[in-house]
């Protein structure tokens, strides 16, 4: 197999695609995962699994970027960088990825 030279821009494009995929999964929008497993839509755990798959893809691209010395952090907010660096998809990541939920809602 011949040598393949990949540019940093290639990984940044893949990173952007993975970020969009994760954000679409967060928003419960259509992703290619829906096309691969159309029967899963009927199952309650589908959206959790869909988000997990997108998160794993994002972490994989970030890890490869780091190993190649490509700065991936400039494409994310400071809090998003923190979430990705911790590598754990928690309820905080799901609730605050977009940083728009600054205050907790109060039950009246």
PDB file of C-alpha atoms in Angstrom:
ATOM      1  CA  UNK A   1       0.000   0.000   0.000  1.00  0.00           C
ATOM      2  CA  UNK A   2       1.370   3.413  -0.914  1.00  0.00           C
ATOM      3  CA  UNK A   3       2.106   6.222   1.474  1.00  0.00           C
ATOM      4  CA  UNK A   4      -0.858   8.448   2.097  1.00  0.00           C
ATOM      5  CA  UNK A   5      -0.114  11.942   3.298  1.00  0.00           C
ATOM      6  CA  UNK A   6      -2.988  13.441   5.239  1.00  0.00           C
ATOM      7  CA  UNK A   7      -3.151  17.137   5.929  1.00  0.00           C
ATOM      8  CA  UNK A   8      -4.183  18.827   9.127  1.00  0.00           C
ATOM      9  CA  UNK A   9      -7.053  20.330   7.171  1.00  0.00           C
ATOM     10  CA  UNK A  10      -8.343  16.831   6.442  1.00  0.00           C
ATOM     11  CA  UNK A  11      -8.588  16.100  10.178  1.00  0.00           C
ATOM     12  CA  UNK A  12     -10.116  19.489  10.919  1.00  0.00           C
ATOM     13  CA  UNK A  13     -12.787  18.782   8.280  1.00  0.00           C
ATOM     14  CA  UNK A  14     -13.451  15.382   9.870  1.00  0.00           C
ATOM     15  CA  UNK A  15     -13.545  17.041  13.292  1.00  0.00           C
ATOM     16  CA  UNK A  16     -16.115  19.569  12.094  1.00  0.00           C
ATOM     17  CA  UNK A  17     -18.233  16.782  10.597  1.00  0.00           C
ATOM     18  CA  UNK A  18     -18.059  14.794  13.854  1.00  0.00           C
ATOM     19  CA  UNK A  19     -19.019  17.872  15.875  1.00  0.00           C
ATOM     20  CA  UNK A  20     -22.009  18.520  13.620  1.00  0.00           C
ATOM     21  CA  UNK A  21     -22.993  14.850  13.849  1.00  0.00           C
ATOM     22  CA  UNK A  22     -22.883  15.000  17.659  1.00  0.00           C
ATOM     23  CA  UNK A  23     -24.862  18.241  17.749  1.00  0.00           C
ATOM     24  CA  UNK A  24     -27.504  16.836  15.396  1.00  0.00           C
ATOM     25  CA  UNK A  25     -27.771  13.769  17.641  1.00  0.00           C
ATOM     26  CA  UNK A  26     -28.134  16.056  20.678  1.00  0.00           C
ATOM     27  CA  UNK A  27     -30.935  17.910  18.919  1.00  0.00           C
ATOM     28  CA  UNK A  28     -32.609  14.624  17.885  1.00  0.00           C
ATOM     29  CA  UNK A  29     -32.212  15.577  14.238  1.00  0.00           C
ATOM     30  CA  UNK A  30     -31.676  13.141  11.406  1.00  0.00           C
ATOM     31  CA  UNK A  31     -28.174  11.686  11.058  1.00  0.00           C
ATOM     32  CA  UNK A  32     -26.727   8.911   8.911  1.00  0.00           C
ATOM     33  CA  UNK A  33     -27.154   6.659  11.953  1.00  0.00           C
ATOM     34  CA  UNK A  34     -30.920   6.846  11.362  1.00  0.00           C
ATOM     35  CA  UNK A  35     -30.401   5.506   7.855  1.00  0.00           C
ATOM     36  CA  UNK A  36     -28.201   2.650   9.091  1.00  0.00           C
ATOM     37  CA  UNK A  37     -30.632   1.531  11.782  1.00  0.00           C
ATOM     38  CA  UNK A  38     -34.129   2.737  10.840  1.00  0.00           C
ATOM     39  CA  UNK A  39     -35.794   0.105  13.028  1.00  0.00           C
ATOM     40  CA  UNK A  40     -34.101   1.563  16.125  1.00  0.00           C
ATOM     41  CA  UNK A  41     -36.313   4.681  16.061  1.00  0.00           C
ATOM     42  CA  UNK A  42     -39.060   2.570  17.617  1.00  0.00           C
ATOM     43  CA  UNK A  43     -36.978   1.810  20.718  1.00  0.00           C
ATOM     44  CA  UNK A  44     -36.768   4.252  23.658  1.00  0.00           C
ATOM     45  CA  UNK A  45     -33.016   3.786  24.107  1.00  0.00           C
ATOM     46  CA  UNK A  46     -32.371   4.788  20.491  1.00  0.00           C
ATOM     47  CA  UNK A  47     -31.652   8.473  21.128  1.00  0.00           C
ATOM     48  CA  UNK A  48     -29.257   7.698  23.972  1.00  0.00           C
ATOM     49  CA  UNK A  49     -27.409   5.193  21.796  1.00  0.00           C
ATOM     50  CA  UNK A  50     -27.372   7.579  18.828  1.00  0.00           C
ATOM     51  CA  UNK A  51     -25.776  10.268  21.005  1.00  0.00           C
ATOM     52  CA  UNK A  52     -23.262   7.796  22.387  1.00  0.00           C
ATOM     53  CA  UNK A  53     -22.192   6.779  18.873  1.00  0.00           C
ATOM     54  CA  UNK A  54     -21.795  10.415  17.790  1.00  0.00           C
ATOM     55  CA  UNK A  55     -19.844  11.237  20.991  1.00  0.00           C
ATOM     56  CA  UNK A  56     -17.520   8.277  20.401  1.00  0.00           C
ATOM     57  CA  UNK A  57     -16.900   9.419  16.832  1.00  0.00           C
ATOM     58  CA  UNK A  58     -16.051  12.925  18.053  1.00  0.00           C
ATOM     59  CA  UNK A  59     -13.653  11.595  20.699  1.00  0.00           C
ATOM     60  CA  UNK A  60     -11.936   9.359  18.140  1.00  0.00           C
ATOM     61  CA  UNK A  61     -11.270  12.259  15.765  1.00  0.00           C
ATOM     62  CA  UNK A  62     -10.040  14.422  18.671  1.00  0.00           C
ATOM     63  CA  UNK A  63      -7.679  11.664  19.821  1.00  0.00           C
ATOM     64  CA  UNK A  64      -6.237  11.248  16.319  1.00  0.00           C
ATOM     65  CA  UNK A  65      -5.839  15.022  16.005  1.00  0.00           C
ATOM     66  CA  UNK A  66      -3.958  15.165  19.301  1.00  0.00           C
ATOM     67  CA  UNK A  67      -1.675  12.298  18.295  1.00  0.00           C
ATOM     68  CA  UNK A  68      -0.844  14.160  15.077  1.00  0.00           C
ATOM     69  CA  UNK A  69      -0.305  17.475  16.875  1.00  0.00           C
ATOM     70  CA  UNK A  70      -3.314  19.148  15.253  1.00  0.00           C
ATOM     71  CA  UNK A  71      -4.981  21.860  17.345  1.00  0.00           C
ATOM     72  CA  UNK A  72      -8.620  20.842  17.545  1.00  0.00           C
ATOM     73  CA  UNK A  73      -9.586  23.134  20.431  1.00  0.00           C
ATOM     74  CA  UNK A  74     -10.078  26.273  18.346  1.00  0.00           C
ATOM     75  CA  UNK A  75     -13.265  24.755  16.880  1.00  0.00           C
ATOM     76  CA  UNK A  76     -14.970  24.513  20.294  1.00  0.00           C
ATOM     77  CA  UNK A  77     -15.954  26.766  23.156  1.00  0.00           C
ATOM     78  CA  UNK A  78     -13.916  26.611  26.353  1.00  0.00           C
ATOM     79  CA  UNK A  79     -16.573  24.523  28.119  1.00  0.00           C
ATOM     80  CA  UNK A  80     -16.871  22.157  25.151  1.00  0.00           C
ATOM     81  CA  UNK A  81     -13.098  21.651  25.193  1.00  0.00           C
ATOM     82  CA  UNK A  82     -13.386  20.771  28.874  1.00  0.00           C
ATOM     83  CA  UNK A  83     -16.186  18.260  28.192  1.00  0.00           C
ATOM     84  CA  UNK A  84     -14.298  16.618  25.336  1.00  0.00           C
ATOM     85  CA  UNK A  85     -11.049  16.528  27.330  1.00  0.00           C
ATOM     86  CA  UNK A  86     -12.813  14.701  30.167  1.00  0.00           C
ATOM     87  CA  UNK A  87     -14.112  12.214  27.571  1.00  0.00           C
ATOM     88  CA  UNK A  88     -17.243  11.355  29.571  1.00  0.00           C
ATOM     89  CA  UNK A  89     -20.641  12.048  28.057  1.00  0.00           C
ATOM     90  CA  UNK A  90     -22.593  13.096  31.120  1.00  0.00           C
ATOM     91  CA  UNK A  91     -25.906  14.821  31.658  1.00  0.00           C
ATOM     92  CA  UNK A  92     -23.898  18.058  31.979  1.00  0.00           C
ATOM     93  CA  UNK A  93     -22.561  17.606  28.460  1.00  0.00           C
ATOM     94  CA  UNK A  94     -26.048  16.885  27.138  1.00  0.00           C
ATOM     95  CA  UNK A  95     -27.639  19.810  28.987  1.00  0.00           C
ATOM     96  CA  UNK A  96     -24.933  22.458  28.589  1.00  0.00           C
ATOM     97  CA  UNK A  97     -23.140  21.692  25.325  1.00  0.00           C
ATOM     98  CA  UNK A  98     -24.543  24.869  23.756  1.00  0.00           C
ATOM     99  CA  UNK A  99     -23.979  26.901  26.960  1.00  0.00           C
ATOM    100  CA  UNK A 100     -27.485  28.360  26.792  1.00  0.00           C
ATOM    101  CA  UNK A 101     -28.781  26.790  29.998  1.00  0.00           C
ATOM    102  CA  UNK A 102     -26.993  29.139  32.392  1.00  0.00           C
ATOM    103  CA  UNK A 103     -29.652  29.061  35.087  1.00  0.00           C
ATOM    104  CA  UNK A 104     -31.629  26.208  36.477  1.00  0.00           C
ATOM    105  CA  UNK A 105     -35.376  26.342  36.081  1.00  0.00           C
ATOM    106  CA  UNK A 106     -37.282  26.684  39.333  1.00  0.00           C
ATOM    107  CA  UNK A 107     -40.370  24.674  40.006  1.00  0.00           C
ATOM    108  CA  UNK A 108     -43.047  27.072  41.188  1.00  0.00           C
TER     109      UNK A 108
END
